[in-house]
Each structure stands twice: as C-alpha cells, then as structure tokens.
C-alpha cells in the first residue's frame, strides 16, 4: 500500500482467538451478533490477527507495534514478525523507529527478547500516559514491564501530538488505554490512519454503541471511535485497526445515515 510517497505494509506475527460475544457487546441487546454473523465464524469465534505495520518514509524504516512476540499465550500466539519483516527485505538492525499505539502485551511482544532489544538501532516511542499506567504505575502489567524495561535507554516518551518523520504524525486518542495513540500517514493528497485498538472489529464502525471489554474508559473510547469514523466517512481517508481481518485498510462509506467499513 502506498500513501503518496510513503509505503505501508502489514507484517504478521500470529493470531489471537476469542469468542466474539464475550469480548464485543451492545448494551441492552441480548444477541447483537445476530445481524453480523458474517463477521465471525459459525461457532462464534473471532480471529484477531497479531502483528504490526512497516512504514517506509524517506530514510526512515518504522515499525508501528511489535506483535505478541515469539510466545504461545494459549489463545494468543506469535513468532512470525521477524520473518514477515525479512520478506520485505528488512532486518531488525534496519528499523529506525518502533512506535507503539499502546502497551498491551500483544503490541509490545518483540520490543525485547531475553532482556535485549530486538531492534538495536531503533528509537522506541510510547505515550507517557501508557508508560505510567502499564510500566511504572501501581497496576503495572508484568508483560509490559518485562518487554519494555530492557529498551528504556532507547525509549522516548511523548505527551503531545507531534511529527515523528516526514508524513508520520502521532495523534493521542485516549480511551482504550490512557495513552492510546493513532499514527497518521500523509503524503500529497493521500492520508491513512493506523488506529491500533481504537476498534477491534469492523462492526464497531457500523454500530455506534458497541463496547469491547478491554477499553479502560468505554465512554471515551466510543467517542473517539465514532469521531474518527465520522471524520473519515465518505472521504478518501484509509483506516486500519490492528486486529481487522487481514490487517486490511478500508474506507468508511455511508448510506441512509448508516456507516460501513469497506476493505480495499
């Protein structure tokens, strides 16, 4: 995929498996999936791709999110990210920047392995609010601590929106986590948004009130998700969330006041 002069490619690491009705619900509705059966398996399973996005902008080789890592967590397993990068001619030493949309375990898995940074020449970047919540706060996540402490001397925390590289901008959109950040790619008249976990299923762009169990602030997460979708509706903006099928980009189209996500 090209966004003007910027190249962006999905890099797969593995897959997560969940029961759709257990993680995505609609308040006041007993079976919200009844109208969206085609977005899950016949047995009710939802498959969540795990990985990240490789972004090439000028001399910068950027990885947005780092998968679940070379581990099997039962329903979540990874291990393929470095091979996926190699298929695009990228070695760990080639990566100049590692950007995190947020610090859940399935987005930081390849930050470090065996207490050593996987990307030795990269600057790692995360929002300060997520670092304080997941790494240094009273409810710190053991997975985040294990994966991110070894890269602390290569880490730059930010707390304002800013430009990382030509055509790559950080946009703080808290709700899913305190520091959730989307990365906006822009070049010429083209624009794309890497949304991380702002949405977990394309259904959330069609249905305004669906909730996912992992949103720390459901009201804020819903407001952010709907704002992004409304702003992108019927434009040429491309959107992709980390766990969308095939990690494919798409557009938001509207008809009769209803939104839908259409993959490209």
Short mmCIF file of C-alpha atoms in Angstrom, two decimals:
data_model
loop_
_atom_site.label_atom_id
_atom_site.label_comp_id
_atom_site.label_asym_id
_atom_site.label_seq_id
_atom_site.Cartn_x
_atom_site.Cartn_y
_atom_site.Cartn_z
CA UNK A 1 0.00 0.00 0.00
CA UNK A 2 1.30 3.45 -0.90
CA UNK A 3 0.16 6.67 0.68
CA UNK A 4 1.74 9.10 -1.76
CA UNK A 5 5.49 8.71 -1.22
CA UNK A 6 5.03 6.59 1.92
CA UNK A 7 4.91 2.80 1.80
CA UNK A 8 2.98 0.94 4.50
CA UNK A 9 2.78 -2.85 4.77
CA UNK A 10 1.14 -5.19 7.27
CA UNK A 11 3.61 -7.54 8.97
CA UNK A 12 2.03 -10.56 10.60
CA UNK A 13 3.22 -12.15 13.82
CA UNK A 14 0.46 -14.61 14.73
CA UNK A 15 -3.16 -14.83 15.75
CA UNK A 16 -5.44 -14.45 18.73
CA UNK A 17 -8.71 -16.31 19.17
CA UNK A 18 -11.69 -15.09 21.17
CA UNK A 19 -15.40 -15.80 21.49
CA UNK A 20 -16.92 -12.81 19.74
CA UNK A 21 -19.92 -12.45 22.07
CA UNK A 22 -17.64 -12.41 25.14
CA UNK A 23 -15.46 -9.51 24.04
CA UNK A 24 -17.75 -7.31 21.93
CA UNK A 25 -21.21 -6.46 23.19
CA UNK A 26 -24.00 -3.98 22.64
CA UNK A 27 -25.65 -2.61 25.79
CA UNK A 28 -29.27 -3.66 26.11
CA UNK A 29 -29.07 -6.26 23.32
CA UNK A 30 -29.04 -9.98 24.14
CA UNK A 31 -27.55 -11.15 20.83
CA UNK A 32 -26.01 -8.22 18.97
CA UNK A 33 -24.08 -10.55 16.67
CA UNK A 34 -27.29 -11.94 15.18
CA UNK A 35 -27.16 -9.25 12.49
CA UNK A 36 -23.41 -9.63 11.93
CA UNK A 37 -22.86 -13.37 11.68
CA UNK A 38 -20.62 -12.97 8.64
CA UNK A 39 -18.03 -11.17 10.77
CA UNK A 40 -17.37 -14.24 12.94
CA UNK A 41 -17.01 -17.99 12.45
CA UNK A 42 -20.12 -20.20 12.58
CA UNK A 43 -19.10 -21.35 16.08
CA UNK A 44 -18.93 -17.74 17.29
CA UNK A 45 -15.16 -17.47 17.18
CA UNK A 46 -13.40 -14.24 16.28
CA UNK A 47 -9.87 -14.49 14.89
CA UNK A 48 -7.64 -11.50 15.63
CA UNK A 49 -4.52 -11.02 13.51
CA UNK A 50 -1.48 -10.01 15.54
CA UNK A 51 1.45 -8.02 14.21
CA UNK A 52 2.32 -4.51 13.20
CA UNK A 53 2.83 -2.18 10.26
CA UNK A 54 6.05 -1.46 8.42
CA UNK A 55 6.22 2.16 7.26
CA UNK A 56 8.92 3.48 4.95
CA UNK A 57 9.21 7.24 4.73
CA UNK A 58 12.35 8.70 3.18
CA UNK A 59 15.34 7.28 5.03
CA UNK A 60 13.21 6.05 7.96
CA UNK A 61 12.11 2.45 8.42
CA UNK A 62 9.38 2.47 11.03
CA UNK A 63 7.60 -0.37 12.81
CA UNK A 64 4.22 0.50 14.33
CA UNK A 65 3.50 -2.04 17.09
CA UNK A 66 5.52 -5.17 17.72
CA UNK A 67 3.11 -8.09 17.87
CA UNK A 68 2.78 -10.64 20.65
CA UNK A 69 6.35 -11.96 20.38
CA UNK A 70 7.82 -15.45 19.99
CA UNK A 71 5.50 -16.98 22.56
CA UNK A 72 2.34 -19.02 22.86
CA UNK A 73 -0.07 -17.48 25.36
CA UNK A 74 -2.75 -20.10 24.72
CA UNK A 75 -5.34 -18.18 22.74
CA UNK A 76 -2.63 -15.78 21.51
CA UNK A 77 0.47 -16.98 19.73
CA UNK A 78 3.15 -15.24 17.70
CA UNK A 79 6.63 -15.76 16.36
CA UNK A 80 6.46 -14.72 12.71
CA UNK A 81 7.13 -10.97 12.87
CA UNK A 82 10.85 -11.06 12.05
CA UNK A 83 10.21 -13.42 9.14
CA UNK A 84 7.47 -11.09 7.91
CA UNK A 85 9.90 -8.16 8.02
CA UNK A 86 12.56 -10.24 6.24
CA UNK A 87 10.08 -10.97 3.45
CA UNK A 88 10.08 -7.22 2.80
CA UNK A 89 13.87 -7.04 2.92
CA UNK A 90 14.05 -5.58 6.44
CA UNK A 91 16.32 -6.83 9.23
CA UNK A 92 15.95 -5.80 12.88
CA UNK A 93 19.01 -3.57 12.51
CA UNK A 94 17.33 -1.69 9.65
CA UNK A 95 14.44 -0.44 11.80
CA UNK A 96 14.98 3.19 12.81
CA UNK A 97 11.83 3.72 14.89
CA UNK A 98 9.44 1.50 16.85
CA UNK A 99 6.14 3.24 17.62
CA UNK A 100 3.57 1.84 19.99
CA UNK A 101 -0.14 2.61 19.63
CA UNK A 102 -0.47 1.40 23.24
CA UNK A 103 1.24 -1.02 25.60
CA UNK A 104 -0.97 -4.11 25.78
CA UNK A 105 1.01 -7.38 25.65
CA UNK A 106 0.04 -8.20 22.06
CA UNK A 107 1.56 -4.94 20.79
CA UNK A 108 4.94 -4.99 22.57
CA UNK A 109 5.99 -8.63 22.22
CA UNK A 110 9.03 -8.05 20.02
CA UNK A 111 10.27 -4.94 21.83
CA UNK A 112 12.81 -7.12 23.64
CA UNK A 113 13.58 -10.84 23.77
CA UNK A 114 15.69 -12.38 26.54
CA UNK A 115 16.10 -8.93 28.07
CA UNK A 116 17.70 -7.46 24.96
CA UNK A 117 16.19 -5.01 22.45
CA UNK A 118 15.21 -6.77 19.25
CA UNK A 119 15.72 -3.62 17.16
CA UNK A 120 19.19 -2.45 18.23
CA UNK A 121 19.34 0.77 16.23
CA UNK A 122 15.76 1.92 16.77
CA UNK A 123 14.34 4.65 18.93
CA UNK A 124 11.28 3.26 20.74
CA UNK A 125 8.40 5.67 21.32
CA UNK A 126 5.29 5.48 23.51
CA UNK A 127 2.88 7.90 25.09
CA UNK A 128 3.85 8.83 28.64
CA UNK A 129 0.34 8.09 29.98
CA UNK A 130 0.58 4.46 28.88
CA UNK A 131 4.10 4.11 30.28
CA UNK A 132 2.91 5.37 33.64
CA UNK A 133 -0.12 3.07 33.57
CA UNK A 134 1.45 -0.16 32.30
CA UNK A 135 5.09 0.05 33.42
CA UNK A 136 5.56 2.30 36.45
CA UNK A 137 2.07 2.56 37.94
CA UNK A 138 0.54 0.57 40.82
CA UNK A 139 -1.36 -1.65 38.33
CA UNK A 140 1.64 -2.24 36.07
CA UNK A 141 1.40 -5.10 33.60
CA UNK A 142 4.08 -7.78 34.12
CA UNK A 143 4.23 -8.37 30.36
CA UNK A 144 4.79 -4.68 29.63
CA UNK A 145 7.43 -4.40 32.35
CA UNK A 146 9.31 -7.43 31.03
CA UNK A 147 9.21 -6.32 27.42
CA UNK A 148 9.82 -2.60 27.84
CA UNK A 149 12.25 -2.23 30.72
CA UNK A 150 15.13 -3.60 28.56
CA UNK A 151 14.55 -0.84 25.96
CA UNK A 152 14.22 2.01 28.44
CA UNK A 153 17.57 3.54 27.47
CA UNK A 154 16.36 3.67 23.85
CA UNK A 155 12.89 4.93 24.74
CA UNK A 156 11.42 8.37 24.11
CA UNK A 157 8.15 9.14 25.85
CA UNK A 158 5.84 11.83 24.49
CA UNK A 159 2.80 13.59 25.86
CA UNK A 160 1.82 15.86 22.98
CA UNK A 161 0.91 15.24 19.35
CA UNK A 162 3.96 15.63 17.15
CA UNK A 163 5.60 14.76 13.83
CA UNK A 164 7.87 11.72 14.05
CA UNK A 165 9.14 11.69 10.48
CA UNK A 166 8.03 13.29 7.22
CA UNK A 167 4.40 12.31 6.78
CA UNK A 168 4.12 10.40 10.10
CA UNK A 169 2.27 12.14 12.94
CA UNK A 170 1.26 10.94 16.40
CA UNK A 171 -2.33 11.65 17.46
CA UNK A 172 -3.27 10.98 21.11
CA UNK A 173 -6.74 9.41 21.33
CA UNK A 174 -7.22 8.08 24.88
CA UNK A 175 -10.00 5.71 25.81
CA UNK A 176 -8.88 2.19 25.02
CA UNK A 177 -5.88 2.97 27.22
CA UNK A 178 -4.75 6.28 28.73
CA UNK A 179 -2.05 6.77 26.12
CA UNK A 180 -3.62 5.21 23.04
CA UNK A 181 -2.12 6.89 20.00
CA UNK A 182 -3.05 6.69 16.32
CA UNK A 183 -0.40 7.32 13.70
CA UNK A 184 -1.46 9.44 10.75
CA UNK A 185 0.33 8.91 7.45
CA UNK A 186 0.04 11.69 4.91
CA UNK A 187 1.69 12.43 1.59
CA UNK A 188 0.36 14.62 -1.17
CA UNK A 189 -3.42 14.35 -1.12
CA UNK A 190 -3.40 10.87 0.49
CA UNK A 191 -3.97 10.09 4.15
CA UNK A 192 -4.20 6.90 6.23
CA UNK A 193 -4.67 6.26 9.94
CA UNK A 194 -3.13 3.37 11.87
CA UNK A 195 -5.61 3.01 14.72
CA UNK A 196 -4.18 0.26 16.91
CA UNK A 197 -7.03 -0.97 19.12
CA UNK A 198 -9.34 2.02 18.75
CA UNK A 199 -11.57 -0.60 17.10
CA UNK A 200 -11.35 -4.40 17.32
CA UNK A 201 -13.96 -5.31 14.71
CA UNK A 202 -15.28 -3.59 11.61
CA UNK A 203 -18.71 -3.90 13.24
CA UNK A 204 -17.72 -1.08 15.60
CA UNK A 205 -17.70 1.32 12.66
CA UNK A 206 -21.22 0.26 11.69
CA UNK A 207 -22.67 0.20 15.21
CA UNK A 208 -22.05 3.31 17.31
CA UNK A 209 -22.70 1.78 20.72
CA UNK A 210 -20.77 -1.50 20.68
CA UNK A 211 -18.26 -1.97 23.50
CA UNK A 212 -15.12 -4.08 23.82
CA UNK A 213 -14.17 -5.46 27.22
CA UNK A 214 -10.61 -4.13 27.04
CA UNK A 215 -11.46 -0.42 26.80
CA UNK A 216 -10.35 1.13 30.10
CA UNK A 217 -12.68 4.09 29.57
CA UNK A 218 -15.56 2.80 27.42
CA UNK A 219 -17.28 6.19 27.05
CA UNK A 220 -14.09 7.93 25.90
CA UNK A 221 -13.17 5.03 23.62
CA UNK A 222 -16.60 5.11 21.98
CA UNK A 223 -16.43 8.88 21.48
CA UNK A 224 -13.00 8.62 19.87
CA UNK A 225 -14.01 5.73 17.64
CA UNK A 226 -17.14 7.49 16.40
CA UNK A 227 -15.34 10.79 15.88
CA UNK A 228 -12.66 9.13 13.74
CA UNK A 229 -15.25 7.22 11.72
CA UNK A 230 -17.45 10.28 11.19
CA UNK A 231 -14.49 12.41 10.10
CA UNK A 232 -13.35 9.76 7.62
CA UNK A 233 -16.82 8.96 6.27
CA UNK A 234 -17.17 9.36 2.51
CA UNK A 235 -13.64 10.70 2.14
CA UNK A 236 -10.57 9.09 0.61
CA UNK A 237 -9.01 8.57 4.04
CA UNK A 238 -7.93 4.99 4.68
CA UNK A 239 -8.27 3.39 8.11
CA UNK A 240 -6.86 0.20 9.56
CA UNK A 241 -7.05 -1.22 13.07
CA UNK A 242 -4.56 -3.72 14.42
CA UNK A 243 -6.90 -6.73 14.53
CA UNK A 244 -9.06 -6.19 11.45
CA UNK A 245 -9.29 -9.21 9.11
CA UNK A 246 -6.11 -9.50 7.10
CA UNK A 247 -4.94 -6.24 8.69
CA UNK A 248 -6.50 -4.63 5.60
CA UNK A 249 -7.11 -0.93 5.11
CA UNK A 250 -10.53 0.33 4.17
CA UNK A 251 -12.80 3.33 3.82
CA UNK A 252 -15.89 4.40 5.73
CA UNK A 253 -18.90 4.73 3.46
CA UNK A 254 -22.38 5.93 4.45
CA UNK A 255 -25.84 5.23 3.08
CA UNK A 256 -29.13 6.34 4.61
CA UNK A 257 -27.27 7.58 7.65
CA UNK A 258 -25.54 4.26 8.32
CA UNK A 259 -21.78 3.74 8.23
CA UNK A 260 -19.92 0.70 6.99
CA UNK A 261 -16.25 -0.21 6.61
CA UNK A 262 -15.26 -1.39 3.14
CA UNK A 263 -11.85 -3.01 2.78
CA UNK A 264 -9.67 -2.01 -0.17
#
